Short mmCIF file of C-alpha atoms and ligand atoms in Angstrom, two decimals:
data_model
loop_
_atom_site.label_atom_id
_atom_site.label_comp_id
_atom_site.label_asym_id
_atom_site.label_seq_id
_atom_site.Cartn_x
_atom_site.Cartn_y
_atom_site.Cartn_z
CA MET X 1 38.49 -38.68 -48.40
CA LYS X 2 38.78 -37.14 -44.94
CA PHE X 3 37.33 -38.93 -41.93
CA ALA X 4 34.05 -37.28 -40.91
CA LYS X 5 34.03 -34.75 -38.08
CA ASP X 6 32.10 -37.08 -35.82
CA PHE X 7 34.54 -39.98 -36.36
CA LEU X 8 36.52 -40.29 -33.14
CA PHE X 9 40.28 -40.65 -33.27
CA GLY X 10 41.31 -42.18 -29.99
CA ALA X 11 43.69 -44.44 -28.15
CA ALA X 12 43.19 -46.88 -25.30
CA SER X 13 44.50 -48.35 -22.07
CA ALA X 14 43.23 -50.56 -19.25
CA SER X 15 43.35 -50.03 -15.50
CA TYR X 16 45.59 -52.94 -14.47
CA GLN X 17 48.02 -52.22 -17.28
CA VAL X 18 48.63 -48.57 -16.41
CA GLU X 19 47.46 -47.52 -12.97
CA GLY X 20 49.68 -49.18 -10.40
CA ALA X 21 48.77 -48.05 -6.85
CA TRP X 22 47.51 -51.58 -6.39
CA ASN X 23 46.90 -51.23 -2.66
CA GLU X 24 46.48 -47.49 -2.24
CA ASP X 25 43.57 -45.34 -1.16
CA GLY X 26 41.30 -48.19 -0.20
CA LYS X 27 41.56 -50.24 -3.38
CA GLY X 28 40.66 -53.91 -2.92
CA ILE X 29 42.84 -56.76 -4.18
CA SER X 30 42.10 -57.93 -7.72
CA ASN X 31 42.44 -61.39 -9.23
CA TRP X 32 45.37 -60.03 -11.25
CA ASP X 33 47.12 -58.72 -8.14
CA VAL X 34 47.14 -62.31 -6.94
CA PHE X 35 47.62 -64.20 -10.21
CA SER X 36 50.58 -62.12 -11.43
CA LYS X 37 52.49 -62.99 -8.27
CA ILE X 38 52.27 -66.74 -8.77
CA PRO X 39 55.76 -67.77 -9.94
CA GLY X 40 55.98 -68.50 -13.64
CA LYS X 41 52.66 -66.97 -14.64
CA THR X 42 53.87 -63.74 -16.24
CA PHE X 43 56.93 -62.69 -18.23
CA GLU X 44 59.83 -62.37 -15.81
CA GLY X 45 57.35 -62.11 -12.96
CA THR X 46 56.14 -58.66 -13.99
CA ASN X 47 53.01 -57.34 -12.34
CA GLY X 48 50.88 -54.22 -12.18
CA ASP X 49 51.77 -53.12 -8.65
CA ILE X 50 53.27 -49.94 -10.06
CA ALA X 51 52.65 -50.50 -13.77
CA ILE X 52 53.39 -47.09 -15.33
CA ASP X 53 52.07 -45.23 -12.31
CA HIS X 54 49.21 -43.60 -14.21
CA TYR X 55 47.39 -43.36 -10.88
CA HIS X 56 49.78 -40.63 -9.80
CA ARG X 57 50.75 -39.29 -13.20
CA TYR X 58 47.38 -39.11 -14.95
CA LYS X 59 47.61 -35.33 -15.32
CA GLU X 60 50.90 -35.53 -17.16
CA ASP X 61 49.58 -38.39 -19.31
CA ILE X 62 46.33 -36.70 -20.26
CA LYS X 63 48.22 -33.49 -21.03
CA LEU X 64 50.32 -35.48 -23.49
CA MET X 65 47.17 -37.00 -24.99
CA ALA X 66 45.80 -33.49 -25.47
CA GLU X 67 49.04 -32.40 -27.09
CA MET X 68 48.70 -35.32 -29.49
CA GLY X 69 45.26 -34.02 -30.41
CA LEU X 70 43.55 -37.16 -29.15
CA GLU X 71 39.78 -36.81 -29.47
CA SER X 72 38.88 -39.67 -27.17
CA TYR X 73 40.56 -41.74 -24.47
CA ARG X 74 39.35 -45.28 -23.86
CA PHE X 75 40.26 -46.46 -20.37
CA SER X 76 38.84 -48.96 -17.94
CA ILE X 77 37.65 -48.70 -14.38
CA SER X 78 39.15 -51.05 -11.82
CA TRP X 79 36.19 -52.75 -10.11
CA PRO X 80 38.11 -53.36 -6.84
CA ARG X 81 39.09 -49.70 -6.71
CA ILE X 82 35.39 -48.79 -6.70
CA ILE X 83 33.99 -51.71 -4.67
CA PRO X 84 36.93 -53.33 -2.86
CA ASN X 85 35.04 -56.47 -1.86
CA GLY X 86 33.08 -56.84 -5.06
CA VAL X 87 29.83 -56.09 -3.28
CA GLY X 88 29.03 -53.71 -0.47
CA GLU X 89 30.85 -50.59 0.46
CA VAL X 90 31.88 -48.11 -2.22
CA ASN X 91 35.37 -46.63 -1.97
CA GLN X 92 34.99 -42.86 -2.33
CA LYS X 93 38.69 -42.44 -3.10
CA GLY X 94 38.18 -44.68 -6.11
CA ILE X 95 35.24 -42.60 -7.30
CA GLU X 96 37.38 -39.51 -6.83
CA PHE X 97 40.21 -40.93 -8.93
CA TYR X 98 37.98 -41.64 -11.92
CA ASN X 99 36.21 -38.30 -11.49
CA ASN X 100 39.63 -36.71 -11.78
CA ILE X 101 40.48 -38.67 -14.92
CA ILE X 102 37.14 -37.87 -16.54
CA ASN X 103 37.27 -34.19 -15.62
CA GLU X 104 40.86 -33.87 -16.76
CA CYS X 105 39.91 -35.39 -20.14
CA LEU X 106 36.91 -33.11 -20.48
CA SER X 107 38.96 -30.03 -19.65
CA TYR X 108 40.90 -30.71 -22.85
CA GLY X 109 37.83 -31.71 -24.84
CA ILE X 110 38.85 -35.39 -24.83
CA VAL X 111 35.84 -37.72 -24.89
CA PRO X 112 36.08 -40.40 -22.17
CA PHE X 113 35.15 -43.87 -23.48
CA VAL X 114 34.88 -46.14 -20.47
CA THR X 115 35.20 -49.92 -20.15
CA LEU X 116 33.70 -51.37 -16.98
CA TYR X 117 35.45 -54.73 -17.05
CA HIS X 118 38.91 -55.09 -18.51
CA TRP X 119 39.71 -58.25 -16.56
CA ASP X 120 40.60 -57.06 -13.05
CA MET X 121 37.94 -58.57 -10.84
CA PRO X 122 37.80 -58.22 -7.06
CA GLN X 123 39.68 -61.25 -5.72
CA VAL X 124 36.90 -61.88 -3.22
CA LEU X 125 34.55 -62.65 -6.12
CA GLU X 126 37.12 -64.74 -7.96
CA GLU X 127 37.48 -66.88 -4.87
CA LYS X 128 33.73 -67.43 -4.81
CA GLY X 129 33.80 -68.84 -8.34
CA GLY X 130 34.22 -65.70 -10.47
CA TRP X 131 32.25 -65.84 -13.70
CA ILE X 132 31.00 -69.35 -12.93
CA ASN X 133 29.07 -68.06 -9.97
CA LYS X 134 25.74 -66.41 -10.86
CA GLU X 135 26.15 -64.06 -7.90
CA THR X 136 28.93 -62.36 -9.86
CA ILE X 137 26.27 -61.24 -12.36
CA ASP X 138 24.38 -59.34 -9.65
CA ALA X 139 27.61 -57.97 -8.24
CA PHE X 140 28.55 -56.67 -11.70
CA LEU X 141 25.12 -55.15 -12.10
CA ASN X 142 25.49 -53.32 -8.83
CA TYR X 143 29.04 -52.18 -9.73
CA SER X 144 27.90 -50.92 -13.12
CA GLU X 145 25.02 -49.03 -11.52
CA VAL X 146 27.44 -47.32 -9.12
CA CYS X 147 29.56 -46.27 -12.11
CA TYR X 148 26.64 -45.08 -14.26
CA LYS X 149 25.32 -42.99 -11.39
CA ALA X 150 28.70 -41.57 -10.37
CA PHE X 151 30.07 -40.80 -13.83
CA GLY X 152 27.17 -40.98 -16.28
CA ASP X 153 26.52 -37.25 -16.25
CA ARG X 154 29.85 -36.85 -18.07
CA VAL X 155 30.59 -40.26 -19.56
CA LYS X 156 28.40 -40.87 -22.60
CA HIS X 157 30.19 -43.90 -24.06
CA TRP X 158 30.24 -47.17 -22.14
CA ILE X 159 31.66 -50.61 -22.84
CA THR X 160 30.53 -53.33 -20.45
CA PHE X 161 33.14 -56.03 -21.12
CA ASN X 162 36.45 -56.28 -22.90
CA GLU X 163 37.09 -59.46 -24.90
CA THR X 164 35.02 -62.19 -23.27
CA VAL X 165 36.71 -64.79 -25.47
CA VAL X 166 40.09 -63.90 -24.00
CA PHE X 167 39.36 -63.82 -20.29
CA CYS X 168 37.16 -66.91 -20.52
CA GLY X 169 39.35 -68.79 -23.00
CA LEU X 170 42.56 -68.05 -21.18
CA GLY X 171 40.91 -68.35 -17.78
CA TYR X 172 39.07 -71.68 -18.19
CA LEU X 173 40.71 -73.45 -21.14
CA ALA X 174 44.32 -72.34 -21.39
CA GLY X 175 44.95 -71.60 -17.72
CA ALA X 176 46.99 -68.58 -18.74
CA HIS X 177 44.82 -65.95 -17.02
CA PRO X 178 43.00 -66.13 -13.70
CA PRO X 179 41.48 -68.36 -12.46
CA ALA X 180 44.10 -70.47 -14.29
CA ILE X 181 41.86 -73.43 -15.03
CA VAL X 182 42.88 -75.73 -17.87
CA GLY X 183 40.58 -77.41 -20.34
CA ASP X 184 37.25 -77.08 -18.55
CA LEU X 185 34.68 -76.74 -21.33
CA ASN X 186 31.74 -76.68 -18.91
CA LYS X 187 33.18 -73.76 -17.00
CA TYR X 188 34.25 -72.00 -20.17
CA PHE X 189 30.80 -72.03 -21.75
CA GLN X 190 29.07 -71.30 -18.44
CA ALA X 191 31.31 -68.28 -17.86
CA THR X 192 30.61 -66.88 -21.33
CA HIS X 193 26.86 -67.23 -20.80
CA ASN X 194 27.05 -65.53 -17.41
CA VAL X 195 29.00 -62.65 -18.94
CA PHE X 196 26.45 -62.22 -21.76
CA LEU X 197 23.70 -62.18 -19.16
CA ALA X 198 25.55 -59.62 -17.05
CA HIS X 199 26.00 -57.50 -20.18
CA ALA X 200 22.31 -57.77 -21.07
CA LYS X 201 21.16 -56.83 -17.58
CA SER X 202 23.62 -53.97 -17.37
CA ILE X 203 22.57 -52.36 -20.63
CA GLU X 204 18.89 -52.66 -19.66
CA LEU X 205 19.75 -50.95 -16.41
CA TYR X 206 21.72 -48.25 -18.19
CA LYS X 207 18.83 -47.51 -20.54
CA SER X 208 16.41 -47.33 -17.63
CA LEU X 209 18.52 -44.56 -16.07
CA LYS X 210 17.88 -42.37 -19.12
CA GLN X 211 21.34 -40.89 -19.26
CA TYR X 212 21.16 -40.73 -23.04
CA GLY X 213 24.64 -41.97 -23.74
CA GLU X 214 25.58 -45.04 -25.73
CA ILE X 215 26.54 -48.48 -24.56
CA GLY X 216 27.93 -51.65 -26.10
CA ILE X 217 30.45 -54.43 -25.63
CA THR X 218 33.94 -54.97 -27.03
CA HIS X 219 34.89 -58.27 -28.63
CA VAL X 220 38.03 -59.68 -30.11
CA PHE X 221 37.67 -59.57 -33.85
CA SER X 222 39.69 -62.38 -35.34
CA PRO X 223 37.92 -63.63 -38.46
CA ALA X 224 38.96 -67.07 -39.66
CA PHE X 225 39.94 -67.81 -43.24
CA SER X 226 40.68 -71.12 -44.86
CA ILE X 227 44.28 -71.47 -46.02
CA ASP X 228 43.13 -72.73 -49.43
CA ASN X 229 40.14 -73.89 -51.43
CA LYS X 230 40.04 -77.43 -50.11
CA GLU X 231 36.62 -78.27 -48.81
CA GLU X 232 37.85 -79.72 -45.53
CA ASN X 233 39.72 -76.50 -44.78
CA ILE X 234 36.78 -74.32 -45.76
CA ILE X 235 34.63 -76.32 -43.34
CA ALA X 236 37.33 -75.91 -40.67
CA ALA X 237 37.30 -72.11 -41.13
CA LYS X 238 33.51 -72.04 -40.90
CA HIS X 239 33.75 -74.02 -37.69
CA ALA X 240 36.32 -71.57 -36.31
CA ASN X 241 34.08 -68.61 -37.11
CA GLU X 242 31.11 -70.27 -35.42
CA ILE X 243 33.01 -71.06 -32.24
CA ASP X 244 35.22 -68.00 -31.92
CA THR X 245 33.06 -65.30 -33.45
CA ASN X 246 29.38 -66.21 -33.74
CA TRP X 247 29.24 -67.64 -30.22
CA TYR X 248 30.27 -64.21 -28.95
CA TYR X 249 28.53 -61.87 -31.38
CA ASP X 250 25.19 -63.65 -31.89
CA PRO X 251 23.90 -63.43 -28.30
CA ILE X 252 24.78 -59.73 -28.21
CA LEU X 253 23.54 -58.68 -31.64
CA LYS X 254 20.88 -61.31 -32.43
CA GLY X 255 19.89 -62.20 -28.89
CA GLU X 256 20.38 -65.93 -29.38
CA TYR X 257 23.14 -68.49 -29.46
CA PRO X 258 24.26 -69.96 -32.80
CA LYS X 259 22.56 -73.33 -33.31
CA TYR X 260 25.74 -74.78 -34.80
CA VAL X 261 27.62 -74.28 -31.51
CA VAL X 262 24.67 -75.20 -29.31
CA ASP X 263 24.49 -78.54 -31.15
CA ILE X 264 28.20 -79.16 -30.55
CA ILE X 265 27.80 -78.33 -26.87
CA GLU X 266 24.97 -80.84 -26.61
CA GLN X 267 26.89 -83.52 -28.49
CA LYS X 268 29.79 -83.10 -26.12
CA GLY X 269 27.49 -83.45 -23.13
CA ILE X 270 28.32 -79.97 -21.86
CA LYS X 271 25.58 -78.69 -19.58
CA ILE X 272 25.09 -74.96 -19.37
CA ASP X 273 22.92 -73.65 -16.58
CA TRP X 274 20.70 -71.23 -18.52
CA THR X 275 17.07 -70.68 -17.77
CA ASP X 276 14.40 -69.59 -20.24
CA GLU X 277 14.14 -66.35 -18.33
CA GLU X 278 17.88 -65.68 -18.76
CA LEU X 279 17.70 -66.43 -22.46
CA GLN X 280 14.79 -64.02 -22.75
CA ILE X 281 16.75 -61.28 -21.02
CA ILE X 282 19.56 -61.79 -23.52
CA LYS X 283 17.03 -61.68 -26.36
CA ARG X 284 15.34 -58.53 -25.03
CA ALA X 285 18.62 -56.67 -24.59
CA SER X 286 19.95 -57.42 -28.03
CA ASP X 287 18.35 -54.44 -29.74
CA LYS X 288 19.53 -52.10 -26.99
CA ASN X 289 23.20 -52.24 -27.98
CA ASP X 290 24.15 -48.91 -29.48
CA PHE X 291 27.37 -50.23 -30.98
CA ILE X 292 29.84 -53.08 -31.01
CA GLY X 293 33.50 -52.50 -30.20
CA LEU X 294 36.05 -54.52 -32.16
CA ASN X 295 39.60 -55.24 -31.06
CA TYR X 296 41.40 -56.29 -34.19
CA TYR X 297 44.99 -57.48 -34.21
CA GLN X 298 45.06 -60.41 -36.60
CA PRO X 299 42.97 -62.95 -38.47
CA GLN X 300 43.12 -66.73 -38.07
CA ARG X 301 44.42 -68.88 -40.94
CA VAL X 302 42.73 -72.18 -40.51
CA MET X 303 42.98 -75.75 -41.74
CA LYS X 304 41.49 -79.05 -40.68
CA ASN X 305 43.42 -80.40 -37.72
CA ASN X 306 45.29 -83.52 -38.68
CA MET X 307 47.47 -83.57 -35.61
CA ASP X 308 46.65 -86.04 -32.89
CA GLU X 309 48.44 -84.29 -30.12
CA GLU X 310 47.31 -81.21 -28.27
CA VAL X 311 50.07 -78.63 -27.94
CA GLU X 312 50.43 -76.15 -25.16
CA ARG X 313 48.11 -73.17 -25.45
CA ASN X 314 49.27 -69.80 -24.27
CA ARG X 315 48.59 -66.14 -24.86
CA GLU X 316 50.42 -66.17 -28.16
CA ASN X 317 48.65 -69.10 -29.71
CA SER X 318 45.30 -69.28 -28.02
CA THR X 319 44.18 -66.04 -29.62
CA GLY X 320 44.48 -67.66 -33.00
CA ALA X 321 48.15 -67.16 -33.71
CA PRO X 322 49.74 -69.97 -35.63
CA GLY X 323 50.60 -73.44 -34.54
CA ASN X 324 47.71 -74.47 -32.43
CA PRO X 325 44.78 -76.87 -32.65
CA SER X 326 41.40 -75.58 -31.54
CA PHE X 327 40.29 -76.67 -28.08
CA ASP X 328 37.91 -79.18 -29.63
CA GLY X 329 40.68 -80.52 -31.89
CA PHE X 330 38.64 -79.79 -35.03
CA TYR X 331 40.91 -77.28 -36.71
CA ARG X 332 44.22 -75.62 -36.24
CA THR X 333 45.64 -72.23 -36.99
CA VAL X 334 48.76 -72.12 -39.09
CA LYS X 335 51.51 -69.79 -40.14
CA MET X 336 51.65 -69.17 -43.88
CA ASN X 337 54.80 -68.45 -45.83
CA ASP X 338 53.29 -65.62 -47.81
CA LYS X 339 52.04 -63.69 -44.76
CA LYS X 340 53.78 -61.16 -42.55
CA TYR X 341 54.11 -61.59 -38.79
CA THR X 342 55.12 -59.49 -35.80
CA LYS X 343 58.00 -60.51 -33.55
CA TRP X 344 55.39 -62.22 -31.39
CA GLY X 345 54.01 -64.20 -34.31
CA TRP X 346 50.79 -62.22 -34.80
CA GLU X 347 49.89 -61.89 -38.47
CA ILE X 348 49.79 -58.39 -39.92
CA SER X 349 46.88 -58.16 -42.34
CA PRO X 350 44.84 -55.02 -42.97
CA GLU X 351 43.30 -56.92 -45.90
CA ALA X 352 41.83 -59.55 -43.59
CA PHE X 353 40.57 -56.72 -41.36
CA LEU X 354 38.53 -55.27 -44.24
CA GLU X 355 37.34 -58.69 -45.37
CA GLY X 356 36.29 -59.50 -41.80
CA LEU X 357 34.34 -56.24 -41.55
CA ARG X 358 32.47 -57.23 -44.69
CA MET X 359 31.65 -60.60 -43.15
CA LEU X 360 30.39 -58.89 -40.02
CA LYS X 361 28.14 -56.55 -41.99
CA GLY X 362 26.84 -59.53 -43.89
CA ARG X 363 25.76 -61.27 -40.69
CA TYR X 364 24.72 -58.38 -38.46
CA GLY X 365 23.78 -55.54 -40.81
CA ASP X 366 24.42 -51.89 -40.09
CA ILE X 367 25.31 -51.98 -36.40
CA LYS X 368 27.50 -49.03 -35.41
CA ILE X 369 31.14 -50.08 -34.95
CA TYR X 370 34.06 -48.62 -33.06
CA ILE X 371 37.49 -50.14 -33.48
CA THR X 372 38.29 -50.13 -29.78
CA GLU X 373 41.79 -51.60 -30.14
CA ASN X 374 44.26 -52.05 -32.98
CA GLY X 375 48.01 -51.75 -32.87
CA LEU X 376 51.44 -53.25 -33.18
CA GLY X 377 53.28 -54.94 -30.32
CA ASP X 378 56.97 -54.39 -30.95
CA GLU X 379 60.34 -53.73 -29.38
CA ASP X 380 60.75 -50.18 -30.58
CA PRO X 381 64.03 -49.08 -32.14
CA ILE X 382 65.80 -46.27 -30.31
CA ILE X 383 68.24 -44.26 -32.40
CA GLU X 384 70.19 -41.49 -30.71
CA ASP X 385 67.62 -41.24 -27.95
CA GLU X 386 64.68 -40.97 -30.32
CA ILE X 387 62.08 -43.71 -30.50
CA VAL X 388 61.64 -44.31 -34.18
CA ASP X 389 58.68 -46.68 -34.22
CA ILE X 390 58.22 -46.61 -37.98
CA PRO X 391 56.76 -50.16 -38.12
CA ARG X 392 53.96 -48.95 -35.79
CA ILE X 393 53.23 -46.00 -38.06
CA LYS X 394 53.04 -48.34 -41.05
CA PHE X 395 50.81 -50.74 -39.15
CA ILE X 396 48.33 -48.10 -38.04
CA GLU X 397 48.39 -46.34 -41.38
CA THR X 398 47.50 -49.47 -43.33
CA HIS X 399 44.78 -50.41 -40.86
CA LEU X 400 43.31 -46.91 -40.95
CA LYS X 401 43.28 -47.26 -44.71
CA ALA X 402 41.20 -50.41 -44.30
CA VAL X 403 38.87 -48.47 -42.01
CA LYS X 404 38.56 -45.78 -44.65
CA ASN X 405 37.78 -48.33 -47.34
CA ALA X 406 35.20 -49.94 -45.10
CA ILE X 407 33.48 -46.59 -44.52
CA GLU X 408 33.47 -45.95 -48.25
CA GLU X 409 31.78 -49.32 -48.71
CA GLY X 410 29.04 -48.28 -46.32
CA ILE X 411 30.22 -50.01 -43.15
CA ASN X 412 29.05 -47.96 -40.17
CA LEU X 413 32.39 -47.23 -38.51
CA LYS X 414 32.46 -44.31 -36.10
CA GLY X 415 35.82 -44.33 -34.40
CA TYR X 416 39.28 -45.83 -34.13
CA TYR X 417 41.22 -46.41 -30.90
CA ALA X 418 44.84 -47.34 -31.26
CA TRP X 419 46.21 -49.75 -28.71
CA SER X 420 47.77 -48.27 -26.80
CA VAL X 421 47.99 -44.61 -25.94
CA ILE X 422 51.17 -45.14 -23.93
CA ASP X 423 53.54 -48.08 -23.36
CA LEU X 424 52.02 -50.22 -20.66
CA LEU X 425 52.14 -53.60 -19.00
CA SER X 426 51.36 -56.41 -21.40
CA TRP X 427 49.49 -59.04 -19.35
CA LEU X 428 51.94 -61.81 -20.12
CA ASN X 429 54.76 -60.02 -21.92
CA GLY X 430 55.76 -57.46 -19.36
CA TYR X 431 57.12 -54.17 -20.65
CA LYS X 432 59.05 -55.79 -23.46
CA LYS X 433 56.17 -55.70 -25.91
CA GLN X 434 55.41 -52.05 -26.58
CA TYR X 435 52.30 -50.61 -28.20
CA GLY X 436 52.19 -46.92 -27.27
CA PHE X 437 52.61 -43.51 -28.89
CA ILE X 438 54.34 -42.48 -25.68
CA TYR X 439 57.43 -44.27 -24.40
CA VAL X 440 57.93 -44.97 -20.70
CA ASP X 441 61.51 -45.19 -19.52
CA HIS X 442 61.68 -47.89 -16.87
CA LYS X 443 65.32 -47.09 -16.21
CA ASN X 444 64.63 -43.45 -15.55
CA ASP X 445 61.81 -43.09 -13.05
CA LEU X 446 59.14 -43.97 -15.61
CA ALA X 447 59.80 -40.76 -17.54
CA ARG X 448 57.52 -40.22 -20.54
CA LYS X 449 58.85 -39.51 -24.02
CA LYS X 450 57.07 -38.92 -27.31
CA LYS X 451 57.73 -41.45 -30.06
CA ALA X 452 57.80 -40.77 -33.80
CA SER X 453 54.29 -42.22 -33.97
CA PHE X 454 53.09 -39.55 -31.53
CA TYR X 455 53.81 -36.80 -34.03
CA TRP X 456 52.51 -38.88 -36.89
CA TYR X 457 49.15 -39.62 -35.20
CA LYS X 458 48.82 -35.95 -34.28
CA HIS X 459 49.16 -35.07 -37.95
CA ILE X 460 46.63 -37.73 -38.96
CA ILE X 461 44.10 -36.33 -36.51
CA GLU X 462 44.73 -32.73 -37.54
CA THR X 463 44.26 -33.53 -41.21
CA ARG X 464 41.45 -36.04 -40.53
CA GLY X 465 43.43 -38.74 -42.26
CA GLU X 466 43.30 -37.03 -45.62
CA ASP X 467 46.67 -38.42 -46.75
CA ILE X 468 45.84 -42.00 -45.92
C1 BG6 I 1 43.97 -57.20 -26.04
C2 BG6 I 1 43.69 -56.63 -24.67
O1 BG6 I 1 43.65 -58.54 -26.00
O2 BG6 I 1 45.27 -57.23 -26.50
C3 BG6 I 1 44.76 -55.70 -24.15
O3 BG6 I 1 42.43 -56.03 -24.62
C4 BG6 I 1 46.12 -56.28 -24.49
O4 BG6 I 1 44.56 -55.50 -22.79
C5 BG6 I 1 46.24 -56.33 -26.00
O5 BG6 I 1 47.19 -55.61 -23.92
C6 BG6 I 1 47.60 -56.77 -26.49
O6 BG6 I 1 47.93 -57.99 -25.93
P1 BG6 I 1 49.42 -58.38 -25.57
O7 BG6 I 1 49.34 -59.76 -25.06
O8 BG6 I 1 50.19 -58.27 -26.81
O9 BG6 I 1 49.82 -57.38 -24.55
#
């Protein structure tokens, strides 16, 4: 089977991880500009001040994407570059920059797939309470309107938010992302609700503009599986899916929160400020999603938590990687001897990917799906100056095979975006953890170099994945 002509082969990036130019041309300060400079917060103190300087080198980068045959480029817009203070004045230089990116893509026939919020929030808003403050919802609505109106004549694919579970979980439970709050369940659940509401309002607004593109949200896709057939572990995995998946997908795709989690919230005495009107807006918007974006890296292997002690949660284990009890202490994720893991302890399992897609179809039906991120974080081998990232090729190949199988089973999958198009700044792992098809030489003026995977992906696109 070949992938259909309208299936998009793409690759992705995010503003803070590639752009740099953190204080140029009128850009406002973001929460990440501040957070990354707090000692001890990121790997070896790395930050996105320069990142890989995509801001100045976008032409070279997009040319390389075109050479690779990329059909679509998923990138995000930096909110503080467009509206430096979160609300109020629009920075025309910021509009110009994204116009340039979009037009450059289109000149090569590359479809721009745009994320509005990939975690870099204007610091001014963060200081006023960020996603806890309901005013941030209106500010986001205004920001999204500015973007739809400025770019919507050419951008026909929009993602409102990237991975709510990550920026809320790491921001309000693990303290590993801004605003670096630890263990605050009230704030965590409130923030997620406010984000869902902002999403709902923004897609209603988008539809009212009649730009006839498509819009959705991107979630982490990390389905939980019990480690064995013991009932207590099966219950633990169900619990994990309710908390980590259904809580995020239900309000978007069904327009309501899962009762299972709502009951837990009530039992724990957590009070979410949500009005009937807000819940109705979420309900009303749920059938306006054109697609759901899935970022799949790994599943969760789950068992009942028999440990009494909480262990430290960080980026590596709070996304479900092994060794960590859930925030409510109910279950924990474990490493299994018969599974394969990356150097950063993330399980490699295309099988769980396919199984998870089946679960998703079972719960939400035929919603259109894009895989908006999938890839291998590695330290790439360099042999005689060539970057021979064979493990990445294997990783993407086996996951594309799962995508193919899913399509053959009738799952409505319309595109695949590898993470990432080019080596970039990993939020907490600096430049050590590489994901790209294009290498960036930090010892040589950020020079770009094609990896083995670059040529391989080009071939896959040219042949529409026939050999997979
Ligand atoms: C996803 C994010 O969570 O995972 C990306 O959307 C991120 O922005 C990617 O870079 C990989 O994460 P990490 O921590 O390995 O860089």
